[in-house]
Amino acid sequence: MRTPFLHLLPIVCLLGALVSGSPNAQEPTPAPAPDAAPPAPATAPDAAPEPEAAPAPRPNRRPRRPAMVIEAGTLHPVAGPAIADGVVVIRGERIVAIGKRGEVEVPPNAVVRSFPTGHVYPGLVDAATDAFTDASVRSDGGLDAADALADVLQRRHDREDELARVGITTAYVTAASPSLLGGQGAIVRPTKDGFELWQGHERAAVQLRLTGGPNPGHPLQRQQQYDAANALFEGLDEYRKARTDHAEALTKYQKEFDEYLTWHRNKNKKDGDKPADKDAKAEAQPAAPATEPPQPAGPPEGGRRRRGGGPPRDGAAEPAAGEVEAALAALFGAAPQDQPKQDPPAGKPAPAPAGQGPEGQGDAAKKPADDKKDAGPKRPTYPKAPPPNPQKDVLLRVIDGELPLRVEAHRADELRAALQLQDERRIPVMVLERAYAAGRVADRLAERGIAAVLTDVLPASLPKAYEDFDATTLPAHLQRAGVAFAIASGSGRRAGVLPLMAATAIGGGLAEEAALRAITLTPAEILGVAADTGSLAVGKYGDVLVCDRPLFQSDSRVLLVLGKGRAEFEAN
Amino acid sequence: MRRLPPRAVLGPALLAALSATCGLARAQDVLLGARRIVVAADSVLDDGRVLIRQGKVAYVGSDIPAEARARARRVDYGDATVVPGFVLAAATLGQERDLAERALPFTPDLRAAEAFDPWHEDLLALPQYGVTSLALAPAPGNVAGGLAALVKTGRDRGTVGADLFVSLSLVPAARDQERPPTSLMGAVELLRSACDAARTGAATGPDAAVLRQAMQGTRSVFVYADNFAELNAALDLARDFGLRLVLVGAADAGKVLPRLAQQQVGVVLDSLGPEARLEQLQLPTRLAEAGVAFCFAGRPAQLRLSAALAVHHGLDRKTALQALTRVPAALLDQAATIGSLRQGCAADFVVFAGDPLDLGSAWVATWVDGELVHGTSPAASPGPQPAAEPAADAGVR
């Protein structure tokens, strides 16, 4: 009789051992994140010493990165005048001090990198590039406003885009798509291995193309293009109203449903602690309401691009009806009035749950169910949501000024069309791209505060159809007119010549300080990241570019590139 | 009315004519001054002076006689930099249709000078890109295109000069036509048999005469060739027939570097663009390291950009400037007259606000044969100059 138990004994012991050891096995020590350096206090280069009472080692914590000090012959902070014999102190990800050598306190144990004849600049900001996109995306004519490029960027594709090694530490990636809407561009931070998305700026702007390119086009074609762009913004008010009404209806629904639950909870208490049939409770699976199952928010699995613009705009998390029903079932077990149903037809009795039919009930239970139902509040109807339209969601964000609209427009008439679109649709933030004829509408751009992103600022870089435009003198023209502008590579292939583009603008009459600003601080401002990058200032990221000679000289060599204080490139 | 005796009339007239002549002579002398004058890539005058007489460089630096210095019209560009005018070693100026006899594959005796248009708009636009001289070359549309011509730009019109090299072509444009040869093999065979015939005397006529000049070394041979096979074929041809070879295009020159250096072949590179592949951008540096003479050509508007990009990718400034000036002049056998500002050379120069290889240096002016043809001239002060003029310039570096 005991033999079977003896056979089972080793198995039981083994199971016991597994169970006792399982916590450690199931909860491995989390590896430290590669970028998980603890943030350092921005204003305290010398961190306060650890309290003596707490010397316990924390083996799982990554050792703190020592402060880095960059000493250079000339420091170009951009936000201020150049500093001879300058010093930048970086702790963790951010700059904690900057100034002249001897006037800045260097933390003990800091790593000092000295470049006695070098020039130090903030990391460059490329306001428009197609880096990290492959040919299929660049030629995709089917993009719309809801398409997010952040979802299709690739570290390695049909060409090598090494932005970090040329000093670019921030870049806005867009695809020069031939479609009217070119999706939402992303801000990335190039690294030595590729890039990382800038959290919170994965969807940084919406691209609109209002040009036919250098090919000659009839004015009617351009008019049609404008009409098509204008039509994109049709019906946004109605859509917004439908969304608002739905949100209000949801709020009302939630309130009524809470009342409904409360009433039944109280009623249950009054009825006494009637033991619920556990089996019935377990079997009472919540069912989605028949009328309007809410749509799950989130990306489709395996989808190429994520559509929609992230969470619902109004920020109200829509209650999942299934969860509500589950709560309901858990609360009331198999009570007849708690059947997962919605708005049964008037006069039709609710179907009885399993095991609680009339034949199984006592005398008290033989009362008609309608009596009980009429005694409490009526269960509310889940409001019907308007059909989702991710593109309209994104365009509403544009109208609300949450997302800039970046319009590619080359010729003067195309630029005027962009301005007309802004007027007509009251677009708060507009940025013009490849605005070769911007000089002809410079006054209007300055008046409205519209910024321009200039690419092709090189000699003879425009196609023959655009030979009337002088891309090299345009920056100086815009500067005189008071238009904010950035100089951008426009292409991952051109990343290395970004400083040469700025130099070309200098040759076209732009001041050297303005040229440096056009590839650092101004693009950071246009991209909305100037609080973190674009200049060498305390509190900003430690994005630093070190060259062996002035950046705008053709033979200037990159010696060191830091992104958030980490070395992304270092010359041998 | 009383008539003056003939002698009384003749005397003042002669005096007036002599005075006018002297004044004209003085006006023709120009004393060019600038903070930096690049006489040649390896010879730079700091705060230098150059005396220009009758369109040529008469004296440089401390060699300028005090008297000539005092009498010359001064043109001082202040802090600017003066460099020799850029030379395009091979250009068609958008005249490809007129610079290739497409019906015939072998026309080495045709002269590009015959198709020269002095008022061609592309020609008149060249000074703003710093180009003062070029070789108007037959287009690569047939295997033996003809003879290139030396062309100089000008204010209102260009001028054509001597015949230069003979132009051959092995690129697809020369053989992708509805007439033989239709293949690289056929093109090479055509050239070999023609050279053989010219060498043995089996062939006579102007085309054979041109080939004989090439084989005797009195006329250089420019061959359009890009890929490895074309380059190898051209090098074989040069080796077998003793040609002074210059390769035009030569995109794959990096694959035949040892042969280029061994055979002392020159290379005319196409212009570099910002989207060029890295190996293209680094090719000038590799050529320089291998000791191969090269220059830039292609789109005139991108000539300076090409040099700047090459510098950006490792080429030293001196070699880059030579690739725009002295080397193309030497490849055209014209180094004695163009490509530098040495004594006796044409006074072709370009003025930049700073170093021409920095794109931040604005182009200011272009002079050809001692005359301003494009850009701005500083306020010139007429001579004579006071004696306080410095006796000598800073030394030549």
Tab-separated table of N, CA, C and O in Angstrom, chain B residues 202-271:
chain	number	residue	atom	x	y	z
B	202	ALA	N	51.609	53.101	-93.152
B	202	ALA	CA	50.594	52.541	-94.031
B	202	ALA	C	49.433	53.509	-94.213
B	202	ALA	O	48.736	53.464	-95.221
B	203	ALA	N	49.224	54.339	-93.224
B	203	ALA	CA	48.140	55.316	-93.335
B	203	ALA	C	48.729	56.701	-93.454
B	203	ALA	O	49.763	57.012	-92.854
B	204	THR	N	48.128	57.481	-94.282
B	204	THR	CA	48.570	58.863	-94.449
B	204	THR	C	47.349	59.763	-94.278
B	204	THR	O	46.225	59.294	-94.152
B	205	GLY	N	47.598	61.036	-94.329
B	205	GLY	CA	46.499	61.972	-94.184
B	205	GLY	C	46.542	62.667	-92.841
B	205	GLY	O	47.367	62.347	-91.970
B	206	PRO	N	45.663	63.623	-92.649
B	206	PRO	CA	45.695	64.422	-91.416
B	206	PRO	C	45.436	63.605	-90.166
B	206	PRO	O	46.022	63.879	-89.112
B	207	ASP	N	44.557	62.595	-90.232
B	207	ASP	CA	44.291	61.815	-89.025
B	207	ASP	C	45.522	61.018	-88.605
B	207	ASP	O	45.879	60.944	-87.432
B	208	ALA	N	46.211	60.457	-89.592
B	208	ALA	CA	47.433	59.726	-89.263
B	208	ALA	C	48.509	60.675	-88.756
B	208	ALA	O	49.300	60.316	-87.863
B	209	ALA	N	48.524	61.890	-89.286
B	209	ALA	CA	49.516	62.865	-88.823
B	209	ALA	C	49.301	63.207	-87.357
B	209	ALA	O	50.261	63.329	-86.575
B	210	VAL	N	48.066	63.332	-86.987
B	210	VAL	CA	47.774	63.632	-85.574
B	210	VAL	C	48.234	62.477	-84.694
B	210	VAL	O	48.837	62.686	-83.624
B	211	LEU	N	47.985	61.256	-85.129
B	211	LEU	CA	48.402	60.110	-84.326
B	211	LEU	C	49.918	60.035	-84.236
B	211	LEU	O	50.469	59.668	-83.193
B	212	ARG	N	50.580	60.369	-85.324
B	212	ARG	CA	52.057	60.338	-85.285
B	212	ARG	C	52.579	61.382	-84.299
B	212	ARG	O	53.536	61.135	-83.560
B	213	GLN	N	51.933	62.545	-84.288
B	213	GLN	CA	52.349	63.559	-83.301
B	213	GLN	C	52.174	63.017	-81.885
B	213	GLN	O	53.017	63.239	-81.010
B	214	ALA	N	51.086	62.307	-81.689
B	214	ALA	CA	50.841	61.753	-80.351
B	214	ALA	C	51.894	60.709	-80.007
B	214	ALA	O	52.399	60.660	-78.873
B	215	MET	N	52.235	59.887	-80.964
B	215	MET	CA	53.212	58.830	-80.682
B	215	MET	C	54.621	59.388	-80.547
B	215	MET	O	55.462	58.797	-79.878
B	216	GLN	N	54.858	60.526	-81.180
B	216	GLN	CA	56.171	61.152	-81.032
B	216	GLN	C	56.265	61.986	-79.757
B	216	GLN	O	57.326	62.528	-79.430
B	217	GLY	N	55.149	62.153	-79.090
B	217	GLY	CA	55.169	62.882	-77.818
B	217	GLY	C	54.992	64.373	-77.946
B	217	GLY	O	55.097	65.101	-76.955
B	218	THR	N	54.761	64.854	-79.133
B	218	THR	CA	54.593	66.300	-79.293
B	218	THR	C	53.157	66.734	-79.016
B	218	THR	O	52.878	67.926	-78.957
B	219	ARG	N	52.272	65.803	-78.906
B	219	ARG	CA	50.878	66.141	-78.589
B	219	ARG	C	50.373	65.110	-77.577
B	219	ARG	O	50.536	63.907	-77.774
B	220	SER	N	49.822	65.608	-76.504
B	220	SER	CA	49.327	64.673	-75.493
B	220	SER	C	47.982	64.086	-75.922
B	220	SER	O	47.302	64.616	-76.796
B	221	VAL	N	47.647	62.989	-75.271
B	221	VAL	CA	46.420	62.269	-75.603
B	221	VAL	C	45.531	62.211	-74.366
B	221	VAL	O	45.942	61.697	-73.326
B	222	PHE	N	44.355	62.771	-74.480
B	222	PHE	CA	43.387	62.692	-73.391
B	222	PHE	C	42.368	61.607	-73.744
B	222	PHE	O	41.790	61.627	-74.833
B	223	VAL	N	42.174	60.680	-72.830
B	223	VAL	CA	41.261	59.560	-73.093
B	223	VAL	C	40.151	59.563	-72.042
B	223	VAL	O	40.434	59.501	-70.845
B	224	TYR	N	38.931	59.644	-72.509
B	224	TYR	CA	37.805	59.469	-71.596
B	224	TYR	C	37.710	57.992	-71.202
B	224	TYR	O	37.530	57.134	-72.075
B	225	ALA	N	37.850	57.712	-69.941
B	225	ALA	CA	37.761	56.324	-69.464
B	225	ALA	C	37.358	56.366	-68.001
B	225	ALA	O	37.873	57.195	-67.246
B	226	ASP	N	36.448	55.500	-67.643
B	226	ASP	CA	35.935	55.540	-66.272
B	226	ASP	C	36.198	54.263	-65.495
B	226	ASP	O	36.771	54.295	-64.414
B	227	ASN	N	35.754	53.137	-66.059
B	227	ASN	CA	35.845	51.921	-65.252
B	227	ASN	C	37.198	51.230	-65.453
B	227	ASN	O	38.032	51.656	-66.261
B	228	PHE	N	37.360	50.158	-64.729
B	228	PHE	CA	38.661	49.487	-64.693
B	228	PHE	C	39.088	49.020	-66.086
B	228	PHE	O	40.243	49.206	-66.500
B	229	ALA	N	38.165	48.421	-66.828
B	229	ALA	CA	38.521	47.900	-68.150
B	229	ALA	C	38.926	49.022	-69.099
B	229	ALA	O	39.907	48.902	-69.854
B	230	GLU	N	38.195	50.094	-69.046
B	230	GLU	CA	38.523	51.226	-69.930
B	230	GLU	C	39.866	51.842	-69.556
B	230	GLU	O	40.682	52.176	-70.427
B	231	LEU	N	40.077	51.956	-68.256
B	231	LEU	CA	41.341	52.536	-67.812
B	231	LEU	C	42.514	51.643	-68.197
B	231	LEU	O	43.555	52.123	-68.686
B	232	ASN	N	42.349	50.358	-68.010
B	232	ASN	CA	43.420	49.429	-68.364
B	232	ASN	C	43.705	49.472	-69.861
B	232	ASN	O	44.870	49.436	-70.281
B	233	ALA	N	42.652	49.525	-70.653
B	233	ALA	CA	42.846	49.577	-72.104
B	233	ALA	C	43.609	50.836	-72.510
B	233	ALA	O	44.515	50.792	-73.359
B	234	ALA	N	43.244	51.954	-71.896
B	234	ALA	CA	43.941	53.206	-72.219
B	234	ALA	C	45.395	53.146	-71.797
B	234	ALA	O	46.301	53.600	-72.526
B	235	LEU	N	45.645	52.558	-70.628
B	235	LEU	CA	47.029	52.458	-70.156
B	235	LEU	C	47.848	51.527	-71.051
B	235	LEU	O	49.029	51.803	-71.341
B	236	ASP	N	47.243	50.452	-71.496
B	236	ASP	CA	47.938	49.539	-72.412
B	236	ASP	C	48.283	50.255	-73.714
B	236	ASP	O	49.384	50.117	-74.259
B	237	LEU	N	47.314	50.995	-74.195
B	237	LEU	CA	47.527	51.730	-75.448
B	237	LEU	C	48.679	52.730	-75.305
B	237	LEU	O	49.554	52.834	-76.177
B	238	ALA	N	48.676	53.428	-74.194
B	238	ALA	CA	49.737	54.413	-73.962
B	238	ALA	C	51.092	53.738	-73.847
B	238	ALA	O	52.108	54.230	-74.371
B	239	ARG	N	51.117	52.608	-73.171
B	239	ARG	CA	52.374	51.893	-73.004
B	239	ARG	C	52.884	51.373	-74.345
B	239	ARG	O	54.062	51.520	-74.682
B	240	ASP	N	51.993	50.825	-75.161
B	240	ASP	CA	52.415	50.181	-76.402
B	240	ASP	C	52.811	51.183	-77.481
B	240	ASP	O	53.615	50.866	-78.358
B	241	PHE	N	52.236	52.376	-77.427
B	241	PHE	CA	52.521	53.335	-78.506
B	241	PHE	C	53.219	54.592	-78.014
B	241	PHE	O	53.352	55.554	-78.763
B	242	GLY	N	53.631	54.579	-76.745
B	242	GLY	CA	54.410	55.702	-76.231
B	242	GLY	C	53.627	57.001	-76.171
B	242	GLY	O	54.178	58.080	-76.442
B	243	LEU	N	52.391	56.915	-75.794
B	243	LEU	CA	51.549	58.119	-75.753
B	243	LEU	C	51.734	58.845	-74.427
B	243	LEU	O	51.931	58.212	-73.383
B	244	ARG	N	51.650	60.150	-74.463
B	244	ARG	CA	51.581	60.938	-73.216
B	244	ARG	C	50.120	60.993	-72.814
B	244	ARG	O	49.337	61.761	-73.351
B	245	LEU	N	49.772	60.147	-71.880
B	245	LEU	CA	48.363	59.892	-71.589
B	245	LEU	C	47.855	60.742	-70.433
B	245	LEU	O	48.522	60.905	-69.416
B	246	VAL	N	46.647	61.255	-70.614
B	246	VAL	CA	45.890	61.881	-69.532
B	246	VAL	C	44.496	61.256	-69.556
B	246	VAL	O	43.855	61.210	-70.608
B	247	LEU	N	44.086	60.762	-68.410
B	247	LEU	CA	42.771	60.125	-68.323
B	247	LEU	C	41.729	61.134	-67.876
B	247	LEU	O	41.967	61.916	-66.944
B	248	VAL	N	40.589	61.119	-68.528
B	248	VAL	CA	39.511	62.051	-68.197
B	248	VAL	C	38.366	61.256	-67.576
B	248	VAL	O	37.907	60.272	-68.158
B	249	GLY	N	37.899	61.703	-66.439
B	249	GLY	CA	36.848	60.978	-65.708
B	249	GLY	C	37.495	60.099	-64.668
B	249	GLY	O	37.606	60.483	-63.511
B	250	ALA	N	37.902	58.920	-65.098
B	250	ALA	CA	38.707	58.008	-64.266
B	250	ALA	C	38.089	57.762	-62.899
B	250	ALA	O	38.755	57.867	-61.871
B	251	ALA	N	36.814	57.420	-62.909
B	251	ALA	CA	36.138	57.190	-61.625
B	251	ALA	C	36.775	56.040	-60.851
B	251	ALA	O	36.805	56.048	-59.626
B	252	ASP	N	37.284	55.053	-61.593
B	252	ASP	CA	37.899	53.896	-60.935
B	252	ASP	C	39.422	54.007	-60.869
B	252	ASP	O	40.122	52.992	-60.802
B	253	ALA	N	39.908	55.218	-60.868
B	253	ALA	CA	41.366	55.391	-60.871
B	253	ALA	C	42.018	54.754	-59.659
B	253	ALA	O	43.187	54.327	-59.719
B	254	GLY	N	41.262	54.652	-58.585
B	254	GLY	CA	41.817	54.039	-57.384
B	254	GLY	C	42.209	52.594	-57.585
B	254	GLY	O	43.047	52.067	-56.838
B	255	LYS	N	41.639	51.954	-58.609
B	255	LYS	CA	41.952	50.544	-58.841
B	255	LYS	C	43.210	50.346	-59.675
B	255	LYS	O	43.676	49.217	-59.810
B	256	VAL	N	43.691	51.415	-60.278
B	256	VAL	CA	44.896	51.277	-61.113
B	256	VAL	C	45.979	52.261	-60.669
B	256	VAL	O	46.803	52.692	-61.482
B	257	LEU	N	45.966	52.581	-59.395
B	257	LEU	CA	46.910	53.588	-58.899
B	257	LEU	C	48.368	53.263	-59.217
B	257	LEU	O	49.107	54.137	-59.709
B	258	PRO	N	48.830	52.034	-58.978
B	258	PRO	CA	50.248	51.769	-59.255
B	258	PRO	C	50.604	52.005	-60.726
B	258	PRO	O	51.665	52.551	-61.025
B	259	ARG	N	49.727	51.611	-61.607
B	259	ARG	CA	50.033	51.815	-63.027
B	259	ARG	C	50.035	53.305	-63.376
B	259	ARG	O	50.839	53.758	-64.193
B	260	LEU	N	49.137	54.043	-62.785
B	260	LEU	CA	49.096	55.477	-63.065
B	260	LEU	C	50.407	56.134	-62.652
B	260	LEU	O	50.979	56.950	-63.384
B	261	ALA	N	50.864	55.741	-61.478
B	261	ALA	CA	52.109	56.333	-61.000
B	261	ALA	C	53.293	55.861	-61.835
B	261	ALA	O	54.175	56.652	-62.199
B	262	GLN	N	53.279	54.598	-62.193
B	262	GLN	CA	54.406	54.042	-62.944
B	262	GLN	C	54.516	54.654	-64.335
B	262	GLN	O	55.602	54.974	-64.801
B	263	GLN	N	53.383	54.851	-64.981
B	263	GLN	CA	53.399	55.382	-66.346
B	263	GLN	C	53.318	56.906	-66.380
B	263	GLN	O	53.256	57.497	-67.448
B	264	GLN	N	53.308	57.515	-65.199
B	264	GLN	CA	53.243	58.977	-65.080
B	264	GLN	C	52.084	59.552	-65.897
B	264	GLN	O	52.256	60.421	-66.750
B	265	VAL	N	50.947	59.006	-65.610
B	265	VAL	CA	49.742	59.419	-66.305
B	265	VAL	C	49.033	60.492	-65.493
B	265	VAL	O	48.929	60.391	-64.263
B	266	GLY	N	48.555	61.506	-66.152
B	266	GLY	CA	47.757	62.531	-65.475
B	266	GLY	C	46.293	62.143	-65.457
B	266	GLY	O	45.833	61.320	-66.258
B	267	VAL	N	45.555	62.736	-64.544
B	267	VAL	CA	44.132	62.417	-64.405
B	267	VAL	C	43.337	63.718	-64.309
B	267	VAL	O	43.690	64.620	-63.541
B	268	VAL	N	42.278	63.787	-65.095
B	268	VAL	CA	41.331	64.907	-65.002
B	268	VAL	C	40.065	64.351	-64.365
B	268	VAL	O	39.332	63.589	-64.994
B	269	LEU	N	39.851	64.707	-63.114
B	269	LEU	CA	38.701	64.161	-62.378
B	269	LEU	C	37.435	64.937	-62.692
B	269	LEU	O	37.473	66.145	-62.948
B	270	ASP	N	36.335	64.223	-62.632
B	270	ASP	CA	35.048	64.889	-62.747
B	270	ASP	C	34.798	65.681	-61.465
B	270	ASP	O	35.419	65.421	-60.432
B	271	SER	N	33.894	66.628	-61.534
B	271	SER	CA	33.640	67.439	-60.343
B	271	SER	C	33.023	66.578	-59.242
B	271	SER	O	32.302	65.617	-59.498
